Short mmCIF file of C-alpha atoms in Angstrom, two decimals:
data_model
loop_
_atom_site.label_atom_id
_atom_site.label_comp_id
_atom_site.label_asym_id
_atom_site.label_seq_id
_atom_site.Cartn_x
_atom_site.Cartn_y
_atom_site.Cartn_z
CA MET A 236 131.90 94.44 87.67
CA SER A 237 128.87 92.14 87.57
CA ASP A 238 128.67 92.64 83.79
CA ASP A 239 132.29 91.57 83.42
CA ALA A 240 131.67 88.49 85.56
CA SER A 241 128.77 87.36 83.35
CA ARG A 242 130.60 88.04 80.09
CA PRO A 243 130.95 84.90 77.92
CA SER A 244 134.53 83.69 77.68
CA LEU A 245 136.40 80.84 76.04
CA LEU A 246 138.96 80.68 78.83
CA PRO A 247 139.06 77.48 80.91
CA ALA A 248 138.08 77.49 84.58
CA ASN A 249 141.72 77.24 85.69
CA SER A 250 142.83 80.36 83.74
CA SER A 251 145.15 82.77 85.50
CA ALA A 252 144.30 86.31 86.56
CA LEU A 253 146.53 87.66 83.77
CA GLU A 254 144.71 85.61 81.12
CA ARG A 255 141.33 86.79 82.40
CA ALA A 256 142.53 90.40 82.39
CA LEU A 257 143.76 90.12 78.78
CA ASP A 258 140.49 88.51 77.73
CA LEU A 259 138.54 91.34 79.34
CA GLY A 260 140.80 94.03 77.84
CA PHE A 261 140.52 92.70 74.29
CA ALA A 262 136.74 92.40 74.68
CA ARG A 263 136.55 96.05 75.69
CA LEU A 264 138.65 97.05 72.66
CA LEU A 265 136.38 95.12 70.30
CA GLU A 266 133.34 96.86 71.72
CA ARG A 267 134.77 100.19 70.57
CA ILE A 268 134.78 99.10 66.92
CA ASP A 269 131.66 99.93 64.95
CA PRO A 270 130.64 96.78 63.05
CA PRO A 271 131.03 97.39 59.28
CA PHE A 272 128.11 95.16 58.36
CA PRO A 273 125.81 95.23 56.44
CA GLU A 274 127.23 98.22 54.53
CA LEU A 275 130.53 96.44 53.90
CA MET A 276 128.81 93.78 51.78
CA ASN A 277 126.64 96.29 49.90
CA ALA A 278 128.16 97.19 46.53
CA GLY A 279 126.59 100.64 46.64
CA GLN A 280 127.82 101.53 50.12
CA THR A 281 131.08 99.66 50.64
CA PRO A 282 134.33 101.70 50.55
CA SER A 283 135.96 101.88 47.11
CA SER A 284 139.08 100.19 48.47
CA PHE A 285 137.02 97.10 49.41
CA LEU A 286 135.35 96.68 46.00
CA PRO A 287 138.04 94.30 44.57
CA TYR A 288 137.63 91.96 47.56
CA LEU A 289 133.85 92.06 47.30
CA ALA A 290 134.15 91.29 43.57
CA ALA A 291 136.35 88.27 44.32
CA ASP A 292 133.88 87.10 46.97
CA ARG A 293 131.05 87.22 44.42
CA GLY A 294 132.95 85.43 41.68
CA VAL A 295 133.44 88.33 39.27
CA SER A 296 135.54 86.89 36.43
CA GLU A 297 136.33 90.12 34.54
CA TRP A 298 137.68 93.05 36.58
CA ASP A 299 139.39 96.24 35.47
CA ALA A 300 141.20 98.09 38.24
CA ALA A 301 141.28 101.23 36.07
CA ALA A 302 137.49 101.33 35.57
CA SER A 303 135.39 104.07 37.11
CA ASP A 304 133.99 103.68 40.61
CA LEU A 305 130.44 103.59 39.21
CA GLU A 306 131.28 100.76 36.79
CA LYS A 307 132.96 98.73 39.54
CA ARG A 308 129.92 99.04 41.78
CA LEU A 309 127.61 98.05 38.89
CA THR A 310 129.78 95.03 38.14
CA VAL A 311 129.69 93.82 41.73
CA SER A 312 126.00 94.53 42.32
CA LEU A 313 124.90 92.67 39.16
CA SER A 314 127.30 89.72 39.45
CA TRP A 315 125.01 87.41 41.42
CA GLN A 316 122.04 88.17 39.16
CA ILE A 317 124.10 87.31 36.09
CA GLN A 318 125.33 84.04 37.60
CA ARG A 319 121.87 82.98 38.81
CA GLN A 320 120.27 83.76 35.43
CA ALA A 321 123.15 82.66 33.18
CA GLY A 322 121.98 81.54 29.73
CA THR A 323 118.91 83.81 29.73
CA ARG A 324 118.10 87.13 28.07
CA GLN A 325 118.09 88.81 31.47
CA ALA A 326 121.67 87.71 32.16
CA LEU A 327 122.80 89.10 28.80
CA ASN A 328 121.09 92.42 29.55
CA ARG A 329 122.77 92.60 32.94
CA ALA A 330 126.17 91.75 31.43
CA VAL A 331 125.94 94.73 29.07
CA GLU A 332 124.53 97.02 31.77
CA SER A 333 127.42 96.16 34.10
CA LEU A 334 129.72 98.10 31.75
CA GLY A 335 127.40 101.11 31.78
CA PHE A 336 125.98 100.43 28.28
CA THR A 337 122.34 100.11 27.21
CA PRO A 338 121.50 96.57 25.97
CA HIS A 339 119.11 95.35 23.30
CA VAL A 340 119.02 91.56 22.84
CA THR A 341 117.22 89.89 19.92
CA ALA A 342 116.90 86.10 19.76
CA TRP A 343 117.15 84.24 16.45
CA TYR A 344 113.38 83.60 16.25
CA GLU A 345 112.63 87.31 16.76
CA GLN A 346 114.68 88.44 13.76
CA GLN A 347 113.24 89.03 10.28
CA PRO A 348 114.01 86.78 8.54
CA SER A 349 114.69 84.22 11.26
CA ALA A 350 118.37 83.58 11.91
CA HIS A 351 120.04 80.25 12.67
CA PRO A 352 118.79 78.50 15.82
CA TYR A 353 120.65 79.23 19.06
CA THR A 354 122.02 82.53 17.79
CA PHE A 355 121.22 85.98 19.10
CA ASP A 356 122.12 89.59 18.45
CA VAL A 357 123.29 91.91 21.21
CA GLN A 358 123.30 95.65 20.67
CA ALA A 359 125.38 97.64 23.15
CA ILE A 360 124.40 101.30 22.90
CA ILE A 361 127.16 103.56 24.16
CA GLY A 362 126.31 107.07 25.26
CA GLN A 363 129.68 107.79 26.82
CA GLY A 364 133.38 107.39 26.07
CA TRP A 365 134.62 104.11 24.60
CA ALA A 366 137.94 103.15 26.15
CA SER A 367 140.61 100.93 24.65
CA GLY A 368 139.87 97.31 25.46
CA ASP A 369 136.15 97.81 26.14
CA HIS A 370 135.14 95.56 23.24
CA THR A 371 137.22 92.70 24.70
CA ARG A 372 135.66 93.21 28.11
CA LEU A 373 132.18 93.24 26.55
CA ILE A 374 132.90 89.96 24.76
CA GLN A 375 134.15 88.33 27.97
CA ARG A 376 131.10 89.38 29.95
CA ILE A 377 128.66 88.21 27.28
CA ASN A 378 130.57 84.93 27.03
CA ALA A 379 130.21 84.43 30.79
CA ALA A 380 126.47 85.19 30.68
CA LYS A 381 125.42 83.22 27.60
CA SER A 382 124.69 79.53 27.17
CA GLU A 383 127.57 77.40 25.87
CA ARG A 384 125.54 76.34 22.82
CA ASP A 385 124.69 79.91 21.74
CA GLN A 386 126.54 82.05 19.22
CA ALA A 387 126.53 85.84 19.60
CA THR A 388 126.50 88.65 17.09
CA ILE A 389 127.54 91.88 18.79
CA THR A 390 126.65 95.33 17.48
CA VAL A 391 128.30 98.31 19.13
CA VAL A 392 126.35 101.55 18.64
CA HIS A 393 128.09 104.77 19.62
CA GLN A 394 125.29 107.28 20.06
CA THR A 395 125.60 111.06 20.40
CA ARG A 396 122.77 113.59 20.64
CA GLY A 397 122.81 117.37 20.43
CA GLY A 398 121.02 120.44 19.06
CA LEU A 399 119.48 121.14 15.66
CA GLY A 400 121.48 120.68 12.51
CA ALA A 401 124.01 117.96 11.80
CA ALA A 402 127.48 117.71 10.37
CA ALA A 403 129.84 114.79 10.62
CA ALA A 404 133.08 113.38 9.29
CA LEU A 405 133.01 109.60 9.53
CA HIS A 406 135.83 107.12 9.69
CA GLY A 407 136.06 104.53 6.93
CA PRO A 408 134.59 101.04 7.34
CA LEU A 409 136.04 99.05 10.21
CA SER A 410 137.40 95.58 9.71
CA ASP A 411 137.44 92.84 12.31
CA GLY A 412 141.22 93.08 12.36
CA GLU A 413 141.10 96.75 13.30
CA LEU A 414 138.74 96.01 16.17
CA VAL A 415 140.93 93.23 17.52
CA LEU A 416 144.23 95.08 17.16
CA CYS A 417 143.18 98.54 18.25
CA GLY A 418 140.69 97.51 20.89
CA ALA A 419 138.66 100.70 20.43
CA LEU A 420 136.40 102.51 18.01
CA PRO A 421 138.04 105.32 16.01
CA VAL A 422 137.71 108.91 17.07
CA LEU A 423 134.72 110.50 15.33
CA GLU A 424 134.76 114.20 14.55
CA PHE A 425 131.34 115.86 14.61
CA GLY A 426 130.19 119.38 13.81
CA ALA A 427 129.27 121.86 16.52
CA ARG A 428 125.55 121.24 16.14
CA LEU A 429 124.49 117.63 16.05
CA ILE A 430 120.94 116.39 16.30
CA SER A 431 121.43 112.64 16.44
CA ILE A 432 123.75 110.12 14.93
CA GLY A 433 124.60 106.48 15.55
CA ILE A 434 127.53 104.50 14.28
CA SER A 435 127.69 100.75 14.63
CA GLN A 436 130.08 98.00 13.64
CA ARG A 437 128.70 94.48 13.47
CA TYR A 438 130.94 91.48 13.80
CA THR A 439 130.12 87.87 14.54
CA ILE A 440 131.85 86.08 17.37
CA ASN A 441 131.83 82.30 17.33
CA ASP A 442 132.77 80.02 20.19
CA TYR A 443 136.38 79.76 18.99
CA ASP A 444 136.76 83.54 18.94
CA LEU A 445 135.30 83.82 22.43
CA ARG A 446 137.67 81.24 23.85
CA ALA A 447 140.59 82.91 22.09
CA GLN A 448 140.04 86.27 23.76
CA PRO A 449 142.81 87.16 26.26
#
């Protein structure tokens, strides 16, 4: 009883017995609830159902509700790093990694021969399935991470590794129109024993193209 008497309360001094009883009852109910923090705000530990709200809280601009749970957690966990380091190589690396791809960024002065100033090349190495619309999502995330003055050249490398021996049937050359309309790389049929193969399609994205993406 002494604990209840010393409990902090927002009720005024002239509160009724009923009001004090309700205040005490609700306080007891709240004590039974395990506080969800700090796990609730941790992208790696929060419940999957809370991830969209955590993404909105952290300013994630590109979100796919159909993405895997792992990709969603990567997107949320890297969002603040990307925003704090926007315009840097590290932000571009994180933007590619947030989709589960392996990044390789080369600035214009690192290329042989040197490219135009304020341009850079981003290689996104894919070791897993490539879903329809992933190229658009990759463009949007790189656009959000890069400097406004910079122009990106994106190379998508679909990489598969296997045992000794190699056999492959490759799709014909891809055009920019096919990439935009289909939103996915073509299905590649490989032989049963594949040692290593990489297929890439390079296409330049200027500022107009980036702004025009849906």
